[in-house]
mmCIF file of C-alpha atoms in Angstrom:
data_model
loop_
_atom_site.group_PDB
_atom_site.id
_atom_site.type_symbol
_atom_site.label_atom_id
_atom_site.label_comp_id
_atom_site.label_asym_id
_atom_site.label_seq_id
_atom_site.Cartn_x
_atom_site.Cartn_y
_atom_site.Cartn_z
ATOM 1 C CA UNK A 1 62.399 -59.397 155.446
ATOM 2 C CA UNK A 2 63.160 -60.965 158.818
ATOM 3 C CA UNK A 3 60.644 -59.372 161.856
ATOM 4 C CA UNK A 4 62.667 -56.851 162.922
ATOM 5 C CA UNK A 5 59.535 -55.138 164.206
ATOM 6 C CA UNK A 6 59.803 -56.843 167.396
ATOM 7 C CA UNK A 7 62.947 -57.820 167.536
ATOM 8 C CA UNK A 8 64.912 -58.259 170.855
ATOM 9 C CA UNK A 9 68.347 -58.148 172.168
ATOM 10 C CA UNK A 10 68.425 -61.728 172.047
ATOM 11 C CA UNK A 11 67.814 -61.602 168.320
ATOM 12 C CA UNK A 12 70.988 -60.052 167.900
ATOM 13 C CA UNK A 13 73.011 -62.019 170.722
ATOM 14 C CA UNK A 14 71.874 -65.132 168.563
ATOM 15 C CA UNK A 15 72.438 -65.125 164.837
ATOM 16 C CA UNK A 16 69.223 -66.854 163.218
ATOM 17 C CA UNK A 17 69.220 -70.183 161.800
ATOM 18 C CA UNK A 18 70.104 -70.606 158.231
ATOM 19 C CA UNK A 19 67.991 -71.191 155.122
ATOM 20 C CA UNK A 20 65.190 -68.406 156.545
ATOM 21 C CA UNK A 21 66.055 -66.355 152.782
ATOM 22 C CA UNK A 22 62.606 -66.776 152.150
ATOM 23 C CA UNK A 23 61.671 -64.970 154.850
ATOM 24 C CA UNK A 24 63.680 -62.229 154.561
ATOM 25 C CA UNK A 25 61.818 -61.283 151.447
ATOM 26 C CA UNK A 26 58.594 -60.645 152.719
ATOM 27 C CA UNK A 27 58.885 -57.129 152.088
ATOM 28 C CA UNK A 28 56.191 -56.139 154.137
ATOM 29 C CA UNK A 29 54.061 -58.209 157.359
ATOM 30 C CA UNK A 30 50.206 -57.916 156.802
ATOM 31 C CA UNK A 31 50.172 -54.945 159.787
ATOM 32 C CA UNK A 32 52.832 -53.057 157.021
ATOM 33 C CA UNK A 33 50.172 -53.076 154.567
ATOM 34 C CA UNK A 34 47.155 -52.030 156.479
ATOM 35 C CA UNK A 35 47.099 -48.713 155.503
ATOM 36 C CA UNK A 36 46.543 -49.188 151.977
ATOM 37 C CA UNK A 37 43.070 -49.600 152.151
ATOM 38 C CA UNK A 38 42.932 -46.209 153.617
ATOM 39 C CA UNK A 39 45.037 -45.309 150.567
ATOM 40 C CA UNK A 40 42.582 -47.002 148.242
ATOM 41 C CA UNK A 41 39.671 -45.133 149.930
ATOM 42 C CA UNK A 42 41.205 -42.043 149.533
ATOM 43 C CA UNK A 43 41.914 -42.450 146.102
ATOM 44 C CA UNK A 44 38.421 -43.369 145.642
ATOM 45 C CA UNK A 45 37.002 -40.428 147.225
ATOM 46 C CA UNK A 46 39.529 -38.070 145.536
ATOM 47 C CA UNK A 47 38.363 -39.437 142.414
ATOM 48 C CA UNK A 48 34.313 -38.778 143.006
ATOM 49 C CA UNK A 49 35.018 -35.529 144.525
ATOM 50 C CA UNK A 50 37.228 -34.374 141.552
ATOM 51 C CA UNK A 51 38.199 -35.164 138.231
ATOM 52 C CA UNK A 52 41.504 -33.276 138.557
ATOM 53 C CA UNK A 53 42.585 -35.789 141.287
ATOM 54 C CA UNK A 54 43.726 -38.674 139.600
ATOM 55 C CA UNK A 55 45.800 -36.042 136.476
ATOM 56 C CA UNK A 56 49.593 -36.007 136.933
ATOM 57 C CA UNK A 57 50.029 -32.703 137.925
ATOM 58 C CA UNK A 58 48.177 -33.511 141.022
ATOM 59 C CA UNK A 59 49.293 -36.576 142.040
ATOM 60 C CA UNK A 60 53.366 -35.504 141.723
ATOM 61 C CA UNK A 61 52.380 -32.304 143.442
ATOM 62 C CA UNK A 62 50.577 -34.768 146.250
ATOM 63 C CA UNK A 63 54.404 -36.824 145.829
ATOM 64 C CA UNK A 64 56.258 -33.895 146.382
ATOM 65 C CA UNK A 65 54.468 -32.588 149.123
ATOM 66 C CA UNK A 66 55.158 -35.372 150.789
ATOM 67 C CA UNK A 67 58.664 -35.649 150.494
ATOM 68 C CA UNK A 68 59.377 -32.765 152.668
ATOM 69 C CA UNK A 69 57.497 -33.961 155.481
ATOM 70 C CA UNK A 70 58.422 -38.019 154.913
ATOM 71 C CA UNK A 71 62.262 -37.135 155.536
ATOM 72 C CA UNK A 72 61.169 -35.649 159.145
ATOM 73 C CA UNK A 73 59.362 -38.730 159.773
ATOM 74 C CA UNK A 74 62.055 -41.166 158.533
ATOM 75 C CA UNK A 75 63.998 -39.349 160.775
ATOM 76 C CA UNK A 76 61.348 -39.136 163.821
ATOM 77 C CA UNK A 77 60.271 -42.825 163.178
ATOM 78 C CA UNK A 78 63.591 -44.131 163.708
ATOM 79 C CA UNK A 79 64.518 -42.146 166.880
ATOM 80 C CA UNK A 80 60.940 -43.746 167.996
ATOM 81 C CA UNK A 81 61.821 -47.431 167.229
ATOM 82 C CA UNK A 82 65.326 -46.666 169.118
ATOM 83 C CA UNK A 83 62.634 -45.720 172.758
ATOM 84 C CA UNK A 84 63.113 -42.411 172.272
ATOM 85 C CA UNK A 85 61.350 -39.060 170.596
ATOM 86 C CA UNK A 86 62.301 -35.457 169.570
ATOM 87 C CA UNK A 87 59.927 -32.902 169.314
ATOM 88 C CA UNK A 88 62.465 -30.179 167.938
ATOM 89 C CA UNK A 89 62.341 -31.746 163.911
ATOM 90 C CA UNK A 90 59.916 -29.007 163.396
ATOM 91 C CA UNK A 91 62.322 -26.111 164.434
ATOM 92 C CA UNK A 92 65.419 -27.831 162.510
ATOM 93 C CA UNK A 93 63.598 -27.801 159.021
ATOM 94 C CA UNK A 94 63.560 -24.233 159.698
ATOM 95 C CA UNK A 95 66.332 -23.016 161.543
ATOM 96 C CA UNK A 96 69.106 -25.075 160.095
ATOM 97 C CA UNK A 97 68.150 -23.331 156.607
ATOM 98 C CA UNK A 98 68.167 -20.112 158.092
ATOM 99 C CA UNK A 99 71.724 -20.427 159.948
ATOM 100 C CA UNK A 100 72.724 -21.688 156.350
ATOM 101 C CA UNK A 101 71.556 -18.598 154.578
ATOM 102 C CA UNK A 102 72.824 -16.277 157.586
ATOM 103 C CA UNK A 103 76.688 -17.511 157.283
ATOM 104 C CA UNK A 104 76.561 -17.114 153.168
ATOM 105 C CA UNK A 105 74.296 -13.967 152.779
ATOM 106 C CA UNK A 106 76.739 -11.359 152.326
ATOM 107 C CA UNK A 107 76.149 -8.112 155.011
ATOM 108 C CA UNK A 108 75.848 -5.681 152.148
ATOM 109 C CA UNK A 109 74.012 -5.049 148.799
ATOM 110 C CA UNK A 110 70.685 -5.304 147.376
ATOM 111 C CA UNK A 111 68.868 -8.371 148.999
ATOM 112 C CA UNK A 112 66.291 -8.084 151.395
ATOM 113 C CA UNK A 113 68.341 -10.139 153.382
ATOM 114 C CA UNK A 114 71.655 -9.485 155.202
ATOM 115 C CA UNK A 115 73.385 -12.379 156.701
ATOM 116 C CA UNK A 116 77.217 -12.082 157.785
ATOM 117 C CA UNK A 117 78.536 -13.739 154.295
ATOM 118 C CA UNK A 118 81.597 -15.558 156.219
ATOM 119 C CA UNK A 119 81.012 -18.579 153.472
ATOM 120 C CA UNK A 120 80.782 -18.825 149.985
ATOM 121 C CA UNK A 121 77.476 -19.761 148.387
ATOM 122 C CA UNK A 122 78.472 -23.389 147.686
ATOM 123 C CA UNK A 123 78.934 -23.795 151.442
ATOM 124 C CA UNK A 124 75.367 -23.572 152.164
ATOM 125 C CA UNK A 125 74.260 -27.282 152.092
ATOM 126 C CA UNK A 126 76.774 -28.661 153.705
ATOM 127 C CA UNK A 127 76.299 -25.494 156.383
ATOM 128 C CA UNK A 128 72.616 -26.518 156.494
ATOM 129 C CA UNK A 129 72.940 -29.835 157.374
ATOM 130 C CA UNK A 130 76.153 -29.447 159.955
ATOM 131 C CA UNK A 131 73.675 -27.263 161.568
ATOM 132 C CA UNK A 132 70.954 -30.505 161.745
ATOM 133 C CA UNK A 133 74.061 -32.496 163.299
ATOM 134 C CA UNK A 134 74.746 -30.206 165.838
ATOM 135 C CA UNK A 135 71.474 -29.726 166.802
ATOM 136 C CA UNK A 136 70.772 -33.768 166.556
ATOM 137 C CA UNK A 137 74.194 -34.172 168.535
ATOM 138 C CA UNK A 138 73.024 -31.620 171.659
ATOM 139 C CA UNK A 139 70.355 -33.467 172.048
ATOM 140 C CA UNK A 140 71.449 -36.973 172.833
ATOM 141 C CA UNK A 141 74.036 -34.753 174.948
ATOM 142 C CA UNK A 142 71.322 -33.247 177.088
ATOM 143 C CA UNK A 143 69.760 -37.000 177.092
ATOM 144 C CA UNK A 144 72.040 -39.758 177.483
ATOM 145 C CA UNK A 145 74.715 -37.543 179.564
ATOM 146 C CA UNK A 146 73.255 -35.154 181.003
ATOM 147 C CA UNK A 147 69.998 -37.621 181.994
ATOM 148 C CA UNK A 148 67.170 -34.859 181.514
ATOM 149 C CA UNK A 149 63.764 -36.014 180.066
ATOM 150 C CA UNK A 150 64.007 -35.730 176.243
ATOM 151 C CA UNK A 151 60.601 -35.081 175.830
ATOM 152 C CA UNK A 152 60.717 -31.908 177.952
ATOM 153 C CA UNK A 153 64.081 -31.306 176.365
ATOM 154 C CA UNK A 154 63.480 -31.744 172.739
ATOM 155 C CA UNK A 155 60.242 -29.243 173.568
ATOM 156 C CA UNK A 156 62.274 -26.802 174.816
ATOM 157 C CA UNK A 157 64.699 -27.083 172.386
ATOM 158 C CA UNK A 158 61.684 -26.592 169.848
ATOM 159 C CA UNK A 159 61.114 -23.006 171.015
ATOM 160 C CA UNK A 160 64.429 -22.276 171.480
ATOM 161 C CA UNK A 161 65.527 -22.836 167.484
ATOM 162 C CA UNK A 162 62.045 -21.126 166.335
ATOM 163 C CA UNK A 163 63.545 -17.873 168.654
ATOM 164 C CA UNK A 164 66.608 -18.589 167.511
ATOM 165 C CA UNK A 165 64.934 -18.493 163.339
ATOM 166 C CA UNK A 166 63.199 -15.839 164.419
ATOM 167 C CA UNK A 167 65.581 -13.166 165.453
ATOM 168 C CA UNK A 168 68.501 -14.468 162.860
ATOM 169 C CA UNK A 169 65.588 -14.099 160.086
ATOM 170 C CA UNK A 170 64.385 -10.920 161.499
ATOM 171 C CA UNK A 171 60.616 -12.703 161.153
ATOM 172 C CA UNK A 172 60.749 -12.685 157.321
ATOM 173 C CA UNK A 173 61.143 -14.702 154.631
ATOM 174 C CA UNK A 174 64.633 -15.256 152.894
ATOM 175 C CA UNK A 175 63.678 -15.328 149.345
ATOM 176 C CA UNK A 176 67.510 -15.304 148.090
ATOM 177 C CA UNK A 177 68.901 -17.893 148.041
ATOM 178 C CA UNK A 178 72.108 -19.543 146.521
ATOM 179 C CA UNK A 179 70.849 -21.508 143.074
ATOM 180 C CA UNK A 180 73.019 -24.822 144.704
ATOM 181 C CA UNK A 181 70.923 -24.713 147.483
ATOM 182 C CA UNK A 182 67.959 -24.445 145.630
ATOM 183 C CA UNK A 183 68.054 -27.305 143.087
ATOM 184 C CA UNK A 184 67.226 -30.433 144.445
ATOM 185 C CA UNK A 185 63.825 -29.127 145.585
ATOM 186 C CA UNK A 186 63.037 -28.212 142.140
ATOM 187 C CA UNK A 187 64.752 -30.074 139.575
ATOM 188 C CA UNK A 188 62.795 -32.731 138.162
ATOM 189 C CA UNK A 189 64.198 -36.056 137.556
ATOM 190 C CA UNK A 190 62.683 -38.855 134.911
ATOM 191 C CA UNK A 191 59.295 -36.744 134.752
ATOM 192 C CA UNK A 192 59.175 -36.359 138.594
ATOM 193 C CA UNK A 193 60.746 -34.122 141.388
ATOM 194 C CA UNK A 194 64.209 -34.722 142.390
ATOM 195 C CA UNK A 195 62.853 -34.421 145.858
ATOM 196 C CA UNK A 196 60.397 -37.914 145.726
ATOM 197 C CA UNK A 197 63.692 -39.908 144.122
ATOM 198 C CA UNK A 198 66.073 -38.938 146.846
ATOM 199 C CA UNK A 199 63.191 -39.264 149.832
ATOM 200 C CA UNK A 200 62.545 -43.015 148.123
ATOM 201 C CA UNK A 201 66.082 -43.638 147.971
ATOM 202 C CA UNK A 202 66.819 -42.617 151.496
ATOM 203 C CA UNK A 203 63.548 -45.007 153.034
ATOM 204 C CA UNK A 204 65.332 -47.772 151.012
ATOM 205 C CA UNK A 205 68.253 -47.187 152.237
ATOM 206 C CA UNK A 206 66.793 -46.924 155.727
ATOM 207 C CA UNK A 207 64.634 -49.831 155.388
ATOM 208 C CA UNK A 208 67.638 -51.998 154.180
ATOM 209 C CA UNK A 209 69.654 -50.914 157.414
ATOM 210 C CA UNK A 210 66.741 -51.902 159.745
ATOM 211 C CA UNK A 211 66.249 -54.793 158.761
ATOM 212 C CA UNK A 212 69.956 -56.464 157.215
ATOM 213 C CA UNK A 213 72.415 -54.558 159.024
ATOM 214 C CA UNK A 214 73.444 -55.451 162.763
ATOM 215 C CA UNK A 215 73.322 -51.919 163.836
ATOM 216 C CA UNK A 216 70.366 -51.226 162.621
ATOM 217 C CA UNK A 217 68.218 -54.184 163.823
ATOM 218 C CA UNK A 218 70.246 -53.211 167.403
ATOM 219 C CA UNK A 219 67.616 -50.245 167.317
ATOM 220 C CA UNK A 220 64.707 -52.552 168.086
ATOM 221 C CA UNK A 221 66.257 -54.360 170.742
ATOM 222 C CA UNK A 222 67.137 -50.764 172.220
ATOM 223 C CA UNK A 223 63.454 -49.664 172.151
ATOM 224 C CA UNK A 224 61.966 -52.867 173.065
ATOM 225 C CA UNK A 225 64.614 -53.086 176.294
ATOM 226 C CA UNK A 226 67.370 -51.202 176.401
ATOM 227 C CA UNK A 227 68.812 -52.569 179.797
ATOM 228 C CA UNK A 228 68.491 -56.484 178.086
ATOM 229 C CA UNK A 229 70.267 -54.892 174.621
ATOM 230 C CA UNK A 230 72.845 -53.229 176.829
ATOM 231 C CA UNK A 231 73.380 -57.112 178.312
ATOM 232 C CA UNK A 232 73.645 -58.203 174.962
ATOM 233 C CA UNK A 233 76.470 -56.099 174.328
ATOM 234 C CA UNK A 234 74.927 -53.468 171.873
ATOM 235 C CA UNK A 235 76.216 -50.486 172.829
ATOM 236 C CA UNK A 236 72.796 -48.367 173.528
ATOM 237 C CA UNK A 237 73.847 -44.693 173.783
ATOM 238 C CA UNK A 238 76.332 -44.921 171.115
ATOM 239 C CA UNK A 239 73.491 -45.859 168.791
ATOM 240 C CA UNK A 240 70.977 -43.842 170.169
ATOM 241 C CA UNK A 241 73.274 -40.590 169.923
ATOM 242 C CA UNK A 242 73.956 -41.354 166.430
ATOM 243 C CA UNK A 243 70.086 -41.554 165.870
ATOM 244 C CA UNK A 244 68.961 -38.614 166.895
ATOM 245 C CA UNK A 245 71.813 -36.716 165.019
ATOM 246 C CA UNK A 246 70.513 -38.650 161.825
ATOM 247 C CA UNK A 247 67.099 -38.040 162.469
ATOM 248 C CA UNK A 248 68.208 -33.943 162.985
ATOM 249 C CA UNK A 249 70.620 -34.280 159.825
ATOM 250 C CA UNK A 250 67.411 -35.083 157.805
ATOM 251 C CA UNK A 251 65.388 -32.420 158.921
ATOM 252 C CA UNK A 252 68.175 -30.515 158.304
ATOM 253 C CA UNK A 253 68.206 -31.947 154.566
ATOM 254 C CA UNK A 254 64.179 -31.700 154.501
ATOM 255 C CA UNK A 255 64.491 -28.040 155.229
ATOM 256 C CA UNK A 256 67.117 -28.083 151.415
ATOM 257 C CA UNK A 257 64.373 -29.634 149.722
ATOM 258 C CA UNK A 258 61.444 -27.593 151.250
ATOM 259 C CA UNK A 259 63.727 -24.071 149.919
ATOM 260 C CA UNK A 260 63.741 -25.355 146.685
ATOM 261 C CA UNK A 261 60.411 -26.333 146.195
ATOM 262 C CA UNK A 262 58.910 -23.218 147.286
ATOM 263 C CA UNK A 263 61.962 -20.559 146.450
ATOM 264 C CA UNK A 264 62.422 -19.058 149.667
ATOM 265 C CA UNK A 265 63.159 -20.151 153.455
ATOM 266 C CA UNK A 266 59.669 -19.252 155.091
ATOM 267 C CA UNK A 267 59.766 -17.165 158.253
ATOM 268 C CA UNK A 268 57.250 -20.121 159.501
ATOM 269 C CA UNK A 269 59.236 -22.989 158.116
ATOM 270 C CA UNK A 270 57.904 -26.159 160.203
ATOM 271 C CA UNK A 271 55.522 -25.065 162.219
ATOM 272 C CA UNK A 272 53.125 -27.356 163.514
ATOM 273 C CA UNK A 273 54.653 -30.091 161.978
ATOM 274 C CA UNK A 274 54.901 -32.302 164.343
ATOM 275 C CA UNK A 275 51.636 -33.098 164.880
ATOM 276 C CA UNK A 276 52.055 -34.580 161.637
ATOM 277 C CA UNK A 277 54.753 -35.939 161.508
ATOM 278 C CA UNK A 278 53.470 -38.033 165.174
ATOM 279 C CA UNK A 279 50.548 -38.771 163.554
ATOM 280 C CA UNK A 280 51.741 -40.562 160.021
ATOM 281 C CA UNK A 281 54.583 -42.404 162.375
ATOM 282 C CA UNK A 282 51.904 -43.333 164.726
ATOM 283 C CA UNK A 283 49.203 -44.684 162.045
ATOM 284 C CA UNK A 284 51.710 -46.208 160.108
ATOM 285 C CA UNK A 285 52.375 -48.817 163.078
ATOM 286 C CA UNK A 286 55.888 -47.358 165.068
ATOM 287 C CA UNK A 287 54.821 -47.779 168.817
ATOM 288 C CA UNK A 288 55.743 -44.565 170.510
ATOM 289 C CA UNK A 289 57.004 -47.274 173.242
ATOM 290 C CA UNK A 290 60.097 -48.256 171.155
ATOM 291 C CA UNK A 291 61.110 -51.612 169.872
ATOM 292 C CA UNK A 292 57.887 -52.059 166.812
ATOM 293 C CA UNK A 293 57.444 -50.502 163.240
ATOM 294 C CA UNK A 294 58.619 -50.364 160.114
ATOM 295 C CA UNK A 295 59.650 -47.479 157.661
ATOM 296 C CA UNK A 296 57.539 -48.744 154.704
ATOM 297 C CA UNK A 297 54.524 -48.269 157.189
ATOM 298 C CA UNK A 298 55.418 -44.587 158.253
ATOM 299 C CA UNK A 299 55.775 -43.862 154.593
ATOM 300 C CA UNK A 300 52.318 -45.141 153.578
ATOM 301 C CA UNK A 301 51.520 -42.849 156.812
ATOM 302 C CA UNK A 302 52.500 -39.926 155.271
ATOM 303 C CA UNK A 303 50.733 -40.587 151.796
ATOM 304 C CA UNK A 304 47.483 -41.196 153.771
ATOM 305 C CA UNK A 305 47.779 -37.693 155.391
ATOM 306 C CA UNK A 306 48.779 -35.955 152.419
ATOM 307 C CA UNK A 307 45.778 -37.757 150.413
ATOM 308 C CA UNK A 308 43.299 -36.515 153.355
ATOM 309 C CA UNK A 309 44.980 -32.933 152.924
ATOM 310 C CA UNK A 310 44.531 -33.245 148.830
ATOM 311 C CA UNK A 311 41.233 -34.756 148.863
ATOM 312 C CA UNK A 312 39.480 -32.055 151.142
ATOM 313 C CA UNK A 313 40.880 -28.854 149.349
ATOM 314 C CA UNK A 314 39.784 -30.366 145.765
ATOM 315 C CA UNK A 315 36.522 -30.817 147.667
ATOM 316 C CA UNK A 316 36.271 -27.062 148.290
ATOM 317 C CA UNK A 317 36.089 -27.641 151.974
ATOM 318 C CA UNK A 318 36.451 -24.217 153.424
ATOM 319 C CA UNK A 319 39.261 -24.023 155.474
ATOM 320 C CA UNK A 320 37.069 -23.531 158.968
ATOM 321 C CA UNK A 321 36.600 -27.067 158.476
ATOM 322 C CA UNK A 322 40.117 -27.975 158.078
ATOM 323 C CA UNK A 323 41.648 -28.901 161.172
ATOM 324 C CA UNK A 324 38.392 -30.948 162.142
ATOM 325 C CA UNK A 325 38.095 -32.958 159.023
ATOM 326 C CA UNK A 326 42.045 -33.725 159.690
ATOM 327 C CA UNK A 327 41.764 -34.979 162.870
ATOM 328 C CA UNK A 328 38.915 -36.889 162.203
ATOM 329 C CA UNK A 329 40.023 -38.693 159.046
ATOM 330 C CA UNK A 330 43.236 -39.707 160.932
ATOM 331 C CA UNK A 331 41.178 -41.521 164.061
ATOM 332 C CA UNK A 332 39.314 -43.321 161.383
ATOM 333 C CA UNK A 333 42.381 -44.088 159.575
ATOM 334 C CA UNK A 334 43.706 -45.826 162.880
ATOM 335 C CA UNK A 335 40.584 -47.726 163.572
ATOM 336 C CA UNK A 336 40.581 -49.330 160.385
ATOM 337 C CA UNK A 337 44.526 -49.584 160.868
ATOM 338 C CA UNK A 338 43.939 -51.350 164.360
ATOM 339 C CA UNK A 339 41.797 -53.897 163.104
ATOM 340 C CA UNK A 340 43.297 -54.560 160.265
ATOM 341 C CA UNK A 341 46.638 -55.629 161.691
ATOM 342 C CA UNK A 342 45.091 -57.166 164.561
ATOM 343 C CA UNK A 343 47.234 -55.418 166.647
ATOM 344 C CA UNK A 344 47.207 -52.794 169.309
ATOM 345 C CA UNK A 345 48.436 -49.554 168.794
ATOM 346 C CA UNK A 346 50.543 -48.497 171.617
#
């Protein structure tokens, strides 16, 4: 794979020179891998602390765990590489659902939960995830036209949707939910979830785009300069519209999986999230600058926080101890990952 982790707008202005195929298949640089140690470790430690660790059921519920959360950082990780961030993936996984439930819920009858039933049942997928575009689409509105600061934007826009959750779920749980939009959370596909297939399939797909396809290597030279890519005649808000709206639209679709998996839309769908999602982007190498990372790198990200979140509740650590052990385990994990890419973590 070419090193489209620091690539600039001249990169694109200039095609490469031929006979660099070799190249291109270096799946990963040396910094992309330096989280699997941490990984290793992990394992290790997961292993003395419990036997149960390294059985099947544990290790596909540690997969599936993460697939929720990996689609919100595929989706934050990009919008980070592009120069830009949005704090409001947390609210989408939950309101979009919600909003989905609300339009296909009929008004009357014996559920728990009303909604205004102006869909049919099969309508609530693609409901959910218009509702991620929409969201994804008003905020490169309120940034690239309207010029506000999309941090303080996407934080406002945070609270906003959990009010928004809030009142249309009454502050309860919607535990009925249409079978459709149930499945691919908890079907199970070749011996593991549907959910870890599709969430592989779609940092593939991601990872291909990044680094073969013209548009997607023009997100690098966007974060690294956006005024030289904009010379180079990449057309910056274009593509950074249409990556925030992706990175909502899989919230959107992490929110489907997250109802299947656990049967009902939470009333607390996504909260505090995005610490974590920051912090496996972040320790899996994207520069909250713009312009550097890779997607294989977030993903090991999020396996390294899920392992740390595994590991300590199969060591009986009381939950006091939680949020400390967390934190900690995450510095350490980007010490080891700063020295063992040799690189500085922005």
């Amino acid at each position: 794979m070419s090193d489209t982790s620091q690539l600039t707008a001249a990169d694109l202005a200039v095609p490469g020179p031929p006979g660099t195929a070799a190249g291109r298949f270096q799946l990963a640089r040396y910094r992309d891998l330096s989280l699997l140690p941490v990984i290793f470790v992990l394992g290790v430690i997961g292993f003395i602390v419990s036997p149960a660790f390294l059985t099947s059921d544990n290790l596909i519920g540690v997969l599936q765990q993460c697939s929720e959360l990996s689609l919100l950082v595929l989706g934050e990780a990009m919008i980070l590489i592009c120069g830009r961030m949005d704090l409001s993936l947390e609210s989408t996984i939950g309101v979009a659902p919600v909003i989905a439930m609300w339009l296909v819920m009929p008004s009357s009858g014996s559920a728990t939960y009303h909604g205004i039933g102006v869909l049919p049942g099969w309508m609530s997928i693609p409901a959910c995830l218009a509702v991620g575009l929409l969201i994804g689409g008003f905020n490169g509105f309120m940034i690239l036209k309207l010029r506000v600061n999309g941090f303080i934007a996407t934080l406002g826009m945070l609270t906003m949707l959990r009010g928004l959750q809030d009142g249309i779920s009454q502050g309860k749980s919607i535990v009925e939910v249409p079978g459709s939009f149930s499945y691919l959370g908890k079907a199970s596909w070749f011996g593991a979830p549907a959910a870890v297939w599709i969430c592989l399939v779609l940092f593939v797909l991601g990872g291909l785009a990044l680094g073969y396809l013209r548009h997607g290597r023009a997100l690098y030279a966007i974060g690294g300069n956006s005024e030289a890519a904009r010379a180079a005649g990449i057309r910056v808000n274009r593509i950074t519209w249409i990556v925030l709206a992706v990175g909502s639209l899989l919230a959107a679709f992490a929110g489907v999986l997250y109802v299947g998996h656990y049967g009902a839309v939470s009333s607390t769908q996504g909260d505090g999230w995005i610490f974590q999602v920051f912090a496996a982007t972040v320790i899996g190498g994207v520069s909250l600058n713009g312009g550097r990372g890779t997607l294989f790198g977030a993903l090991t990200g999020v396996v390294a926080l899920q392992l740390v979140v595994n590991v300590t509740t199969l060591g009986g650590v009381p939950p006091l101890w939680d949020k400390f052990l967390y934190g900690a385990i995450i510095i350490v994990a980007l010490i080891i990952s700063r020295f063992a890419s040799g690189e500085k973590q922005d």
